[in-house]
C-alpha cells in the first residue's frame, strides 16, 4: 500500500487519520446494510462506501457463474458484464435476472447480500396445468417471466415448487411466498381455505398452514401486496445451513373436490431470506 | 559506550538491531527479528540495505508516530515468536486492541503504512464491530465527525437504504404509475386481439345483449346452453377427481387418470358428487327453472335498437376472450328489466351504470 500523507494530524476527525482505503476496508467487514447507512455519515464515508472492494465482497462467490447461465435472450447478461461490482450488486437487488431457460429469476437481498430466487409458474408442478380448459398460460406485461398460469376452473388445486438448497446462501432462514393475483372472476377461495406447506429434504414433515386466500370481512387477511403489483402469501419457511439438505418443497393445495375454484393467476414462488423486504 | 561501539559489538551479543526514525526526528533501535516482522521495514533492509546504523536509519511513514510505533513493536515482539499457540495469540490480540477509538484508528493507519496486514485486520475488525448496527448520527459521535453532508447528498444515498418511508412511498407511487401504464397498454393489446376472437362468441354475446334488453329469456337461453355443455364436461372432471380421491393422491396418478378421462373412458362417478356440482352451478347462475332452448326475441323499437347496437359494439370491443366469466357477472345483475350499461375498468372488472349515459 502506498504511503499516504495525513491531511491534518491535529484534527480529532478520524477521516484525517485514516485514509479512505482503510475506511473502505473496515466497511467491507460490516454488512451491506451498515455500508449503506454509513453513506450518511460524512463525505469521506460516502466516498469510501462506493468502493468495489466492499461490494465485490458482498456479492455471492458464484455470482458471475450464475449470471453466465442467464437466458441468452435477456439483455441483462450484456448489461451485467459491463458493470462494476458496486453497480452489479445494486442492479441485482432491484432487477432480478432471468436464468435457467427463463424458468427462474435470481437476485440479491439488499441488506444482506444473500441470494433470492423466484420459481416461475412454468417451473412449478401444477396439476391439470396442461389441460387448456382448466388452466391457461398467458403473457402479461407486469410479470418478469414470459408466461403466467391462469386458473380457469378446477376442483383439484395443487401447486408445488422445489428448490435445491445447494444454490441458496448458507446459514440463512428462507421464506417461500406464492406470488399471485386474482382475476375479476375469482371464485371458491372465499369459500374454502387452502393448505400452505413447506418441507425440507426427505425426512422433514414440514409445517402446514390453512388460510383463506380470499377472505370475507372479519376473517384475517394473510396476503399482502408486493411492490411489483402482485400479491404474495407466505407458504412457510426453512433454515438452510450448508446447502446439503437436498430440496425444499413448497406447495399450495385445495383438493376437497367439492368446491370449484376459479380466477387465480400465478406468477411463481418467491424464495428469499427472512426479514428481507 | 557510544552507539557506534554498540554496533561493532553486535556479533558477540548475538543480537542485531535495526535503526528506525519516526517523522518527528527521534531515532531508536529495535531488535532485528521484531522489526523485520513488518514488511515495509523488511523491504527497506533487504532491498535498500538501510537501517544498519544510526546514520542510515529507516525513515518511517508519517502516519507512524512514536506512540504507535511502540504499540506496533509490542505486537511484533509477541507474534514473531514461533512457538506460540493459536489460543495464546488470540488471547493477546483481544487484550491488545482494548484502547479508545481514536488510538485504534491511528494504529490501523500506522499498521497499514507499514503493510503489517495481520494487525490491520485485527484493528479493522475491531472498528467494524464498533460501526455495525449504529445509526449515522451515532457513528458521527463516536468518531467526532461533523454533520457536513449537504441535503442533496443526504437524499441521494437514501436510494440505497431501505429505511426511509418517504422514498418507499415515492417508489410505490412510481410502481403504481407504471402499473397503470401497463394496464392501458394491455387494454390496447386486447383491442387488437379482439379481431382474432372467435366469431361465434361475439355473436353469442350480441344475441345475449339483445335478449337482455327484451326479456330475461335470452339470458337463460344462452346460459342454459352453456350450462348443459358445462354439466357434461364437469361430470367427466368430477369422475376423474372422484377416482383419484379413492386412490392415492399422487400427482402422477392424477395425470394418468386425467389422460384416460380425456381419451374418453368414463369412470363411474358417485351420484353425490354430481348433484353437489349441480347445486353449485345453480348458485352461480342464480336462475334454476327455464331450460328450454328458444329463439331470441327481437321486439325492440328501432331507436332503442340503434343505441343498443352502439353499446354492443363498444362492449364487444372491450371484452377480452375470457367471456364466460364475464357472462356470469352480467347474469348476476340480470334481475333488472331496464337496460344496464357495462364497461370495463382498467383492471378488467365490470362496472355498471344506472343511467343511460355512455362512459
Coordinates of C-alpha atoms in Angstrom, one line a residue:
Chain A
X1 CA 0.0 0.0 0.0
X2 CA 1.2 3.4 -0.8
X3 CA 2.3 5.8 1.9
X4 CA -0.4 8.4 2.4
X5 CA 0.1 11.8 3.9
X6 CA -2.4 12.6 6.6
X7 CA -4.1 15.9 5.8
X8 CA -4.1 17.4 9.3
X9 CA -2.9 15.1 12.2
X10 CA -4.0 17.5 14.9
X11 CA -7.7 17.2 14.0
X12 CA -9.9 14.9 16.1
X13 CA -11.6 13.8 12.9
X14 CA -10.7 10.2 12.2
X15 CA -11.1 10.7 8.5
X16 CA -7.9 12.8 8.7
X17 CA -6.2 9.9 10.5
X18 CA -7.4 7.1 8.4
X19 CA -7.0 7.1 4.6
X20 CA -10.1 6.3 2.6
X21 CA -8.8 2.9 1.6
X22 CA -8.7 1.9 5.2
X23 CA -12.2 3.1 5.8
X24 CA -13.3 1.1 2.8
X25 CA -11.6 -2.0 4.2
X26 CA -13.2 -1.5 7.6
X27 CA -16.7 -1.1 6.0
X28 CA -16.2 -4.3 4.0
X29 CA -16.0 -6.1 7.3
X30 CA -19.5 -4.9 8.2
X31 CA -22.7 -5.7 6.3
X32 CA -24.4 -4.2 3.2
X33 CA -27.0 -2.5 5.4
X34 CA -24.3 -0.9 7.5
X35 CA -22.4 0.3 4.5
X36 CA -25.5 1.9 3.1
X37 CA -26.1 3.6 6.4
X38 CA -22.6 4.8 6.6
X39 CA -23.1 6.8 3.4
X40 CA -25.0 9.3 5.5
X41 CA -22.1 9.8 8.0
X42 CA -19.8 12.1 6.2
X43 CA -18.5 12.9 2.7
X44 CA -15.4 10.7 3.2
X45 CA -17.5 7.8 4.4
X46 CA -19.8 8.3 1.5
X47 CA -16.9 8.1 -0.9
X48 CA -15.4 5.2 0.9
X49 CA -18.7 3.3 0.8
X50 CA -18.7 3.2 -3.0
X51 CA -15.7 1.1 -3.4
X52 CA -15.7 -2.1 -5.4
X53 CA -13.6 -3.9 -2.8
X54 CA -16.6 -3.6 -0.5
X55 CA -19.4 -4.6 -2.8
X56 CA -17.2 -7.3 -4.5
X57 CA -17.0 -8.9 -1.1
X58 CA -20.8 -8.8 -0.6
X59 CA -21.6 -10.4 -3.9
X60 CA -22.1 -14.2 -3.6
X61 CA -19.0 -16.1 -4.6
X62 CA -20.7 -17.9 -7.5
X63 CA -22.4 -14.7 -8.7
X64 CA -20.7 -14.5 -12.0
X65 CA -21.2 -18.2 -12.7
X66 CA -24.9 -17.7 -12.2
X67 CA -25.1 -14.7 -14.5
X68 CA -23.2 -16.5 -17.2
X69 CA -26.1 -19.0 -17.2
X70 CA -28.7 -16.4 -17.7
X71 CA -31.1 -16.8 -20.5
X72 CA -29.3 -15.6 -23.7
X73 CA -32.4 -13.7 -24.6
X74 CA -32.2 -11.5 -21.5
X75 CA -30.4 -8.2 -22.2
X76 CA -29.3 -8.2 -18.6
X77 CA -26.5 -10.6 -19.4
X78 CA -24.9 -8.0 -21.7
X79 CA -25.6 -5.3 -19.1
X80 CA -24.1 -7.1 -16.2
X81 CA -20.9 -8.0 -17.9
X82 CA -20.0 -4.3 -18.2
X83 CA -20.9 -3.3 -14.7
X84 CA -18.6 -2.6 -11.8
X85 CA -19.1 -4.8 -8.7
X86 CA -20.8 -2.0 -6.9
X87 CA -23.2 -1.4 -9.8
X88 CA -23.8 -5.1 -10.2
X89 CA -24.7 -5.5 -6.6
X90 CA -27.4 -2.8 -6.6
X91 CA -28.6 -3.9 -10.0
X92 CA -29.2 -7.4 -8.8
X93 CA -31.1 -6.1 -5.8
X94 CA -33.5 -4.2 -7.9
X95 CA -33.6 -6.2 -11.2
X96 CA -33.6 -10.0 -10.8
X97 CA -32.2 -11.6 -13.9
X98 CA -33.9 -14.5 -15.6
X99 CA -31.9 -17.7 -15.6
X100 CA -32.3 -21.4 -16.4
X101 CA -34.2 -21.1 -19.7
X102 CA -36.5 -18.4 -18.5
X103 CA -38.0 -20.5 -15.7
X104 CA -36.3 -18.8 -12.7
X105 CA -35.1 -15.4 -11.6
X106 CA -32.1 -14.6 -9.5
X107 CA -31.5 -11.5 -7.4
X108 CA -29.9 -10.3 -4.1
X109 CA -31.3 -9.2 -0.8
X110 CA -30.0 -5.7 -0.4
X111 CA -29.5 -5.7 3.3
X112 CA -27.5 -8.9 3.5
X113 CA -26.3 -9.8 0.0
X114 CA -28.0 -13.2 0.2
X115 CA -29.4 -14.9 -2.8
X116 CA -33.0 -14.7 -3.7
X117 CA -34.8 -16.8 -6.3
X118 CA -38.3 -16.8 -7.9
X119 CA -39.5 -20.1 -9.5
X120 CA -41.6 -19.1 -12.4
X121 CA -45.0 -20.8 -13.0
X122 CA -43.6 -22.9 -15.7
X123 CA -41.2 -24.4 -13.3
X124 CA -43.9 -25.4 -10.8
X125 CA -45.8 -28.6 -10.8
X126 CA -49.4 -27.5 -11.2
X127 CA -51.9 -30.3 -11.5
X128 CA -54.0 -30.0 -14.7
X129 CA -51.9 -27.1 -15.9
X130 CA -51.5 -28.6 -19.3
X131 CA -55.2 -29.0 -19.8
X132 CA -56.5 -25.9 -21.6
X133 CA -60.0 -26.0 -20.2
X134 CA -58.7 -25.8 -16.6
X135 CA -55.6 -23.7 -16.8
X136 CA -54.4 -21.2 -19.4
X137 CA -50.9 -19.8 -20.0
X138 CA -50.6 -16.2 -21.0
X139 CA -48.3 -13.3 -21.3
X140 CA -48.7 -10.4 -19.0
X141 CA -46.5 -7.3 -19.1
X142 CA -46.3 -7.0 -15.4
X143 CA -44.6 -10.4 -15.0
X144 CA -40.9 -10.9 -15.1
X145 CA -41.5 -14.2 -16.8
X146 CA -42.7 -14.8 -20.3
X147 CA -45.8 -16.7 -19.1
X148 CA -48.0 -16.9 -16.1
X149 CA -50.6 -19.6 -15.3
X150 CA -54.3 -18.6 -15.1
X151 CA -56.8 -20.8 -13.4
X152 CA -60.0 -21.1 -15.4
X153 CA -61.7 -23.6 -13.3
X154 CA -60.5 -26.6 -11.3
X155 CA -61.6 -28.8 -8.4
X156 CA -58.1 -30.2 -7.7
X157 CA -55.8 -27.3 -7.0
X158 CA -52.3 -28.5 -6.4
X159 CA -49.4 -26.1 -6.9
X160 CA -45.9 -27.2 -5.9
X161 CA -42.4 -25.9 -6.3
X162 CA -39.0 -27.2 -5.3
X163 CA -35.6 -25.7 -5.0
X164 CA -32.2 -27.2 -4.4
X165 CA -30.7 -25.9 -1.1
X166 CA -27.2 -26.0 -2.6
X167 CA -27.9 -22.9 -4.7
X168 CA -29.1 -20.9 -1.7
X169 CA -26.9 -18.9 0.7
X170 CA -25.7 -20.8 3.7
X171 CA -26.7 -20.2 7.3
X172 CA -29.9 -18.4 6.2
X173 CA -33.5 -18.8 7.1
X174 CA -35.5 -18.6 3.9
X175 CA -39.2 -17.9 3.4
X176 CA -41.3 -19.0 0.4
X177 CA -44.1 -16.9 -0.9
X178 CA -46.7 -17.7 -3.6
X179 CA -46.8 -14.8 -6.0
X180 CA -50.3 -14.4 -7.5
X181 CA -53.2 -12.3 -8.2
X182 CA -56.9 -12.8 -8.7
X183 CA -58.8 -12.1 -11.9
X184 CA -62.1 -10.4 -11.6
X185 CA -63.9 -13.7 -11.9
X186 CA -62.4 -15.4 -8.9
X187 CA -64.4 -17.9 -7.1
X188 CA -64.0 -20.6 -4.4
X189 CA -61.2 -19.0 -2.4
X190 CA -63.6 -17.2 -0.1
X191 CA -65.5 -20.5 0.5
X192 CA -62.7 -22.9 1.2
X193 CA -59.3 -22.3 2.9
X194 CA -56.1 -23.5 1.2
X195 CA -53.3 -25.6 2.7
X196 CA -49.9 -23.9 2.6
X197 CA -46.9 -26.2 3.2
X198 CA -43.1 -26.2 3.2
X199 CA -40.8 -29.0 4.0
X200 CA -37.0 -29.5 3.7
X201 CA -35.3 -32.6 2.4
X202 CA -36.6 -36.1 2.6
X203 CA -37.1 -36.6 6.2
X204 CA -38.8 -33.4 7.2
X205 CA -42.5 -33.5 7.6
X206 CA -42.7 -29.7 7.3
X207 CA -45.5 -27.5 8.5
X208 CA -48.9 -26.8 7.0
X209 CA -51.0 -23.7 7.5
X210 CA -54.6 -23.4 6.5
X211 CA -55.8 -19.9 5.5
X212 CA -58.4 -18.3 3.3
X213 CA -56.8 -16.8 0.3
X214 CA -59.7 -14.5 -0.4
X215 CA -61.2 -13.9 3.0
X216 CA -64.5 -12.3 3.5
X217 CA -64.9 -9.5 6.0
X218 CA -63.9 -10.3 9.6
X219 CA -61.6 -13.1 8.5
X220 CA -57.9 -12.3 8.7
X221 CA -56.1 -11.5 5.5
X222 CA -52.7 -13.2 5.2
X223 CA -51.8 -12.0 1.8
X224 CA -50.2 -8.7 1.1
X225 CA -49.4 -6.6 -1.9
X226 CA -45.9 -6.6 -3.3
X227 CA -44.1 -3.7 -4.8
X228 CA -44.3 -5.1 -8.2
X229 CA -48.1 -5.1 -8.0
X230 CA -48.6 -8.8 -7.4
X231 CA -49.9 -10.3 -4.2
X232 CA -48.0 -12.7 -2.1
X233 CA -48.9 -15.2 0.7
X234 CA -46.3 -16.9 2.9
X235 CA -46.2 -20.7 2.3
X236 CA -43.7 -21.4 5.0
X237 CA -40.0 -21.1 5.9
X238 CA -36.9 -23.3 6.3
X239 CA -33.4 -22.9 7.5
X240 CA -30.6 -23.6 5.1
X241 CA -27.3 -24.4 6.9
X242 CA -24.8 -25.8 4.5
X243 CA -26.9 -26.4 1.4
X244 CA -26.7 -30.1 1.8
X245 CA -30.3 -30.8 2.8
X246 CA -31.5 -31.7 -0.7
X247 CA -34.6 -29.9 -1.9
X248 CA -37.0 -27.6 -0.2
X249 CA -40.6 -28.2 -1.3
X250 CA -43.3 -25.5 -1.1
X251 CA -46.9 -26.0 -2.0
X252 CA -50.4 -24.7 -2.0
X253 CA -53.3 -27.1 -2.2
X254 CA -57.1 -27.2 -2.0
X255 CA -58.3 -30.7 -3.0
X256 CA -61.6 -31.4 -1.3
X257 CA -63.3 -31.9 -4.7
X258 CA -66.5 -30.2 -3.7
X259 CA -65.6 -26.6 -4.4
X260 CA -64.7 -25.4 -7.8
X261 CA -62.1 -22.7 -7.9
X262 CA -61.5 -20.1 -10.5
X263 CA -59.6 -16.9 -11.3
X264 CA -56.2 -17.5 -9.7
X265 CA -53.3 -16.1 -11.7
X266 CA -49.9 -17.5 -10.6
X267 CA -46.6 -15.8 -11.4
X268 CA -44.4 -18.1 -9.3
X269 CA -42.9 -18.9 -5.9
X270 CA -40.6 -16.3 -4.4
X271 CA -37.9 -17.6 -2.1
X272 CA -35.9 -15.0 -0.2
X273 CA -34.2 -14.6 3.2
X274 CA -36.4 -13.9 6.2
X275 CA -37.0 -10.3 7.1
X276 CA -36.0 -9.1 3.7
X277 CA -38.3 -6.7 2.0
Chain B
X1 CA 29.7 3.1 25.3
X2 CA 28.7 5.1 22.3
X3 CA 26.1 3.9 19.9
X4 CA 28.7 3.3 17.3
X5 CA 30.5 0.9 19.6
X6 CA 27.3 -0.9 20.2
X7 CA 27.1 -1.7 16.5
X8 CA 30.5 -3.1 16.5
X9 CA 30.0 -5.4 19.4
X10 CA 26.8 -6.8 17.7
X11 CA 28.1 -10.3 16.8
X12 CA 29.1 -11.1 20.4
X13 CA 25.8 -10.1 21.8
X14 CA 24.2 -12.4 19.2
X15 CA 21.6 -9.7 18.5
X16 CA 21.1 -7.4 15.5
X17 CA 19.3 -4.1 15.7
X18 CA 17.6 -2.1 13.1
X19 CA 17.6 1.7 13.3
X20 CA 14.3 3.4 12.8
X21 CA 13.4 7.1 12.6
X22 CA 9.9 8.5 13.1
X23 CA 8.6 11.6 11.4
X24 CA 9.3 13.7 14.5
X25 CA 13.0 13.1 14.1
X26 CA 13.6 10.7 17.0
X27 CA 15.6 7.6 16.4
X28 CA 15.5 4.2 18.1
X29 CA 16.9 0.8 17.6
X30 CA 14.9 -2.3 17.6
X31 CA 15.7 -6.0 17.7
X32 CA 16.1 -7.2 14.1
X33 CA 13.6 -10.1 14.3
X34 CA 11.0 -7.8 15.7
X35 CA 11.4 -5.0 13.2
X36 CA 11.6 -7.4 10.3
X37 CA 8.1 -8.7 11.1
X38 CA 6.9 -5.5 9.4
X39 CA 7.0 -6.0 5.6
X40 CA 7.9 -2.4 4.9
X41 CA 10.9 -2.4 7.2
X42 CA 11.9 -5.8 5.8
X43 CA 11.8 -4.3 2.3
X44 CA 14.0 -1.4 3.3
X45 CA 16.6 -3.6 4.9
X46 CA 16.9 -6.2 2.2
X47 CA 16.3 -4.2 -0.9
X48 CA 18.0 -0.9 0.1
X49 CA 20.3 -2.0 2.8
X50 CA 19.0 0.6 5.2
X51 CA 18.7 0.5 9.0
X52 CA 22.1 -1.0 9.9
X53 CA 23.3 2.1 11.7
X54 CA 22.1 5.3 13.2
X55 CA 23.0 7.3 10.1
X56 CA 21.2 5.0 7.9
X57 CA 18.1 4.7 10.0
X58 CA 15.0 3.8 8.1
X59 CA 12.5 6.7 7.8
X60 CA 9.1 5.5 8.8
X61 CA 6.0 6.9 7.2
X62 CA 4.4 10.0 8.7
X63 CA 1.4 8.0 10.0
X64 CA 3.7 6.2 12.4
X65 CA 4.3 8.4 15.4
X66 CA 6.5 7.1 18.4
X67 CA 3.5 6.0 20.4
X68 CA 2.1 4.0 17.6
X69 CA 5.5 2.5 16.8
X70 CA 5.8 1.4 20.4
X71 CA 2.5 -0.4 20.1
X72 CA 3.3 -2.0 16.8
X73 CA 6.6 -3.2 18.1
X74 CA 4.9 -4.8 21.1
X75 CA 2.6 -6.6 18.7
X76 CA 5.5 -7.7 16.6
X77 CA 7.6 -8.8 19.6
X78 CA 4.8 -11.1 20.7
X79 CA 3.8 -12.6 17.4
X80 CA 7.2 -13.1 15.8
X81 CA 8.0 -15.8 18.4
X82 CA 7.2 -19.1 16.5
X83 CA 6.3 -21.3 19.4
X84 CA 3.0 -19.7 20.5
X85 CA -0.3 -21.5 20.2
X86 CA -3.3 -20.0 18.5
X87 CA -5.1 -19.7 21.7
X88 CA -2.3 -17.6 23.2
X89 CA -2.2 -15.4 20.1
X90 CA -5.9 -14.8 20.2
X91 CA -5.9 -14.0 23.8
X92 CA -3.1 -11.5 23.3
X93 CA -4.9 -9.9 20.5
X94 CA -8.1 -9.4 22.4
X95 CA -6.3 -7.6 25.2
X96 CA -4.1 -5.7 22.8
X97 CA -6.9 -3.9 21.0
X98 CA -8.5 -2.6 24.1
X99 CA -8.0 1.1 23.6
X100 CA -10.0 4.1 22.7
X101 CA -11.4 4.5 19.3
X102 CA -9.1 7.3 18.2
X103 CA -6.0 5.3 19.1
X104 CA -7.5 2.3 17.3
X105 CA -7.8 4.4 14.2
X106 CA -4.2 5.7 14.5
X107 CA -3.0 2.2 15.0
X108 CA -4.9 1.0 11.9
X109 CA -3.4 3.8 9.9
X110 CA 0.2 3.2 11.1
X111 CA -0.1 -0.6 10.6
X112 CA -1.4 0.0 7.1
X113 CA 1.5 2.2 6.2
X114 CA 3.9 -0.5 7.5
X115 CA 2.0 -3.1 5.5
X116 CA 1.5 -5.2 8.6
X117 CA -1.6 -7.0 7.4
X118 CA -2.4 -9.2 10.4
X119 CA -2.5 -6.1 12.6
X120 CA -4.5 -4.1 10.0
X121 CA -7.1 -7.0 10.0
X122 CA -7.2 -7.1 13.8
X123 CA -7.8 -3.4 14.2
X124 CA -10.1 -3.1 11.3
X125 CA -12.3 -5.8 12.6
X126 CA -12.5 -4.1 15.9
X127 CA -13.5 -0.8 14.3
X128 CA -16.1 -2.7 12.1
X129 CA -17.7 -4.1 15.2
X130 CA -17.9 -0.6 16.6
X131 CA -19.6 0.7 13.4
X132 CA -22.0 -2.3 12.9
X133 CA -25.6 -1.6 13.7
X134 CA -25.2 2.1 14.5
X135 CA -27.1 4.9 13.0
X136 CA -25.1 7.6 11.1
X137 CA -25.6 10.0 13.9
X138 CA -24.1 7.6 16.4
X139 CA -21.2 6.9 14.1
X140 CA -20.5 10.6 13.8
X141 CA -20.5 10.9 17.6
X142 CA -18.0 8.1 18.1
X143 CA -15.6 9.4 15.5
X144 CA -16.1 13.1 16.3
X145 CA -17.2 13.8 12.7
X146 CA -19.1 17.0 11.8
X147 CA -22.5 16.6 10.1
X148 CA -21.4 18.2 6.9
X149 CA -23.2 16.4 4.2
X150 CA -25.4 18.6 2.1
X151 CA -29.2 18.0 2.0
X152 CA -28.8 16.7 -1.6
X153 CA -26.1 14.3 -0.6
X154 CA -28.3 13.0 2.2
X155 CA -31.1 12.3 -0.2
X156 CA -29.1 10.6 -2.9
X157 CA -27.7 7.7 -0.8
X158 CA -31.2 7.2 0.6
X159 CA -32.0 5.5 -2.6
X160 CA -29.8 2.7 -1.4
X161 CA -31.1 2.4 2.1
X162 CA -34.4 0.7 2.7
X163 CA -35.4 2.6 5.8
X164 CA -36.8 5.9 4.6
X165 CA -40.6 5.8 4.3
X166 CA -40.8 8.8 2.1
X167 CA -38.7 7.2 -0.6
X168 CA -40.6 4.0 -0.2
X169 CA -43.8 5.9 -0.8
X170 CA -42.3 7.5 -3.8
X171 CA -41.3 4.2 -5.2
X172 CA -44.7 2.8 -4.6
X173 CA -46.3 5.7 -6.5
X174 CA -43.9 5.1 -9.3
X175 CA -44.8 1.4 -9.3
X176 CA -48.5 2.3 -9.4
X177 CA -48.0 4.6 -12.3
X178 CA -46.0 2.0 -14.2
X179 CA -48.7 -0.5 -13.5
X180 CA -51.4 1.9 -14.8
X181 CA -49.4 2.4 -18.0
X182 CA -49.0 -1.3 -18.4
X183 CA -52.7 -1.8 -17.9
X184 CA -53.5 0.8 -20.5
X185 CA -51.1 -0.9 -22.8
X186 CA -52.7 -4.2 -22.1
X187 CA -56.1 -2.9 -22.9
X188 CA -54.8 -1.6 -26.2
X189 CA -53.4 -5.1 -26.9
X190 CA -56.7 -6.6 -26.0
X191 CA -58.5 -4.4 -28.5
X192 CA -56.1 -5.5 -31.1
X193 CA -56.6 -9.1 -30.2
X194 CA -60.4 -8.7 -30.4
X195 CA -60.2 -9.0 -34.2
X196 CA -59.0 -12.5 -33.8
X197 CA -61.7 -13.5 -31.5
X198 CA -63.9 -16.4 -32.5
X199 CA -66.9 -15.2 -34.4
X200 CA -69.2 -17.4 -32.6
X201 CA -68.5 -15.9 -29.2
X202 CA -69.2 -12.4 -30.4
X203 CA -72.5 -13.5 -32.0
X204 CA -73.5 -15.2 -28.8
X205 CA -72.6 -12.1 -27.0
X206 CA -74.7 -9.9 -29.2
X207 CA -77.6 -12.1 -29.0
X208 CA -77.3 -12.2 -25.3
X209 CA -77.2 -8.4 -25.1
X210 CA -80.3 -8.1 -27.3
X211 CA -82.0 -10.8 -25.3
X212 CA -81.3 -9.0 -22.1
X213 CA -83.0 -5.8 -23.3
X214 CA -86.0 -7.7 -24.4
X215 CA -86.8 -10.1 -21.6
X216 CA -84.7 -12.3 -19.5
X217 CA -85.5 -15.4 -21.6
X218 CA -82.5 -14.6 -23.6
X219 CA -80.3 -14.8 -20.7
X220 CA -81.5 -18.2 -19.7
X221 CA -81.3 -19.4 -23.2
X222 CA -77.7 -18.8 -23.9
X223 CA -76.9 -19.6 -20.3
X224 CA -78.7 -22.8 -20.4
X225 CA -76.9 -23.9 -23.5
X226 CA -73.7 -23.3 -21.7
X227 CA -74.9 -24.9 -18.6
X228 CA -75.7 -28.1 -20.3
X229 CA -72.4 -28.2 -22.0
X230 CA -70.6 -27.4 -18.8
X231 CA -72.5 -30.0 -16.9
X232 CA -71.4 -32.8 -19.2
X233 CA -67.8 -31.7 -19.1
X234 CA -67.8 -31.3 -15.4
X235 CA -69.2 -34.7 -14.9
X236 CA -66.2 -36.1 -16.6
X237 CA -63.9 -34.0 -14.5
X238 CA -65.7 -34.9 -11.3
X239 CA -65.5 -38.6 -12.2
X240 CA -61.8 -38.3 -12.8
X241 CA -61.4 -36.5 -9.5
X242 CA -63.5 -39.0 -7.7
X243 CA -61.4 -41.8 -8.9
X244 CA -58.3 -40.1 -7.8
X245 CA -59.8 -39.4 -4.4
X246 CA -60.4 -43.1 -4.0
X247 CA -56.8 -44.0 -4.8
X248 CA -53.7 -42.2 -3.7
X249 CA -53.5 -38.5 -4.2
X250 CA -50.2 -38.7 -6.1
X251 CA -49.8 -36.1 -8.7
X252 CA -48.5 -38.7 -11.1
X253 CA -51.7 -40.7 -10.5
X254 CA -53.7 -37.6 -11.2
X255 CA -52.1 -37.0 -14.5
X256 CA -52.6 -40.6 -15.6
X257 CA -56.3 -40.5 -14.8
X258 CA -56.6 -37.2 -16.4
X259 CA -55.2 -38.6 -19.6
X260 CA -57.5 -41.6 -19.5
X261 CA -60.5 -39.3 -18.9
X262 CA -59.7 -37.2 -21.9
X263 CA -59.3 -40.3 -24.0
X264 CA -63.0 -40.9 -23.2
X265 CA -63.0 -43.7 -20.7
X266 CA -65.6 -42.9 -18.2
X267 CA -65.2 -43.8 -14.6
X268 CA -68.2 -44.4 -12.5
X269 CA -69.0 -41.3 -10.6
X270 CA -70.6 -41.1 -7.2
X271 CA -74.1 -39.6 -7.5
X272 CA -73.4 -37.4 -4.6
X273 CA -70.6 -35.7 -6.3
X274 CA -72.6 -34.9 -9.4
X275 CA -75.5 -33.5 -7.5
X276 CA -73.3 -31.3 -5.5
X277 CA -72.0 -29.9 -8.7
X278 CA -75.5 -29.0 -9.8
X279 CA -76.2 -27.2 -6.6
X280 CA -73.1 -25.2 -7.1
X281 CA -73.9 -24.3 -10.6
X282 CA -77.3 -23.2 -9.6
X283 CA -75.8 -20.9 -7.1
X284 CA -73.7 -19.3 -9.8
X285 CA -76.3 -18.9 -12.4
X286 CA -79.0 -17.8 -10.0
X287 CA -81.9 -19.0 -12.1
X288 CA -82.9 -22.5 -12.0
X289 CA -86.0 -23.3 -13.9
X290 CA -86.1 -22.3 -17.5
X291 CA -84.2 -24.8 -19.6
X292 CA -85.9 -24.5 -22.9
X293 CA -83.9 -23.7 -25.9
X294 CA -85.8 -21.0 -27.7
X295 CA -85.2 -18.3 -30.3
X296 CA -84.1 -14.9 -29.1
X297 CA -86.7 -12.2 -29.1
X298 CA -86.1 -9.2 -31.2
X299 CA -89.1 -7.0 -30.5
X300 CA -87.3 -3.7 -29.8
X301 CA -88.1 -0.3 -31.3
X302 CA -85.6 1.0 -33.9
X303 CA -84.3 4.0 -32.0
X304 CA -83.5 1.9 -28.9
X305 CA -82.1 -0.8 -31.1
X306 CA -79.6 1.6 -32.6
X307 CA -78.5 2.8 -29.3
X308 CA -78.2 -0.8 -28.1
X309 CA -76.1 -1.7 -31.2
X310 CA -73.7 1.0 -30.4
X311 CA -73.4 -0.2 -26.9
X312 CA -73.0 -3.7 -28.0
X313 CA -70.2 -2.8 -30.3
X314 CA -68.5 -0.8 -27.6
X315 CA -68.9 -3.7 -25.2
X316 CA -67.7 -6.3 -27.6
X317 CA -64.6 -4.2 -28.4
X318 CA -63.7 -4.0 -24.7
X319 CA -64.3 -7.6 -23.9
X320 CA -61.3 -10.0 -23.7
X321 CA -61.5 -13.6 -24.8
X322 CA -62.5 -14.7 -21.3
X323 CA -66.2 -14.1 -21.8
X324 CA -67.7 -17.0 -19.9
X325 CA -66.6 -15.4 -16.7
X326 CA -67.9 -12.1 -17.8
X327 CA -71.2 -13.6 -18.6
X328 CA -71.5 -14.9 -15.0
X329 CA -71.1 -11.5 -13.6
X330 CA -73.6 -10.0 -16.0
X331 CA -76.1 -12.7 -15.2
X332 CA -75.9 -11.9 -11.5
X333 CA -77.1 -8.4 -12.4
X334 CA -79.7 -9.9 -14.7
X335 CA -82.7 -9.4 -12.5
X336 CA -83.4 -5.9 -13.7
X337 CA -85.5 -5.4 -16.8
X338 CA -84.3 -2.0 -17.8
X339 CA -81.2 -1.8 -19.9
X340 CA -77.9 -1.6 -18.0
X341 CA -74.7 -0.4 -19.4
X342 CA -71.5 -2.1 -18.8
X343 CA -67.9 -1.1 -19.4
X344 CA -64.6 -2.4 -18.2
X345 CA -62.5 -0.9 -15.6
X346 CA -58.8 -0.6 -16.2
X347 CA -58.2 -3.8 -14.3
X348 CA -60.7 -5.8 -16.3
X349 CA -63.6 -5.8 -13.8
X350 CA -67.0 -4.8 -14.9
X351 CA -68.6 -1.5 -14.0
X352 CA -72.3 -0.8 -14.2
X353 CA -74.0 2.4 -14.8
X354 CA -77.6 3.1 -13.7
X355 CA -78.2 5.9 -16.1
X356 CA -78.2 5.7 -19.8
X357 CA -75.1 7.8 -20.3
X358 CA -72.2 6.2 -22.3
X359 CA -68.9 6.2 -20.5

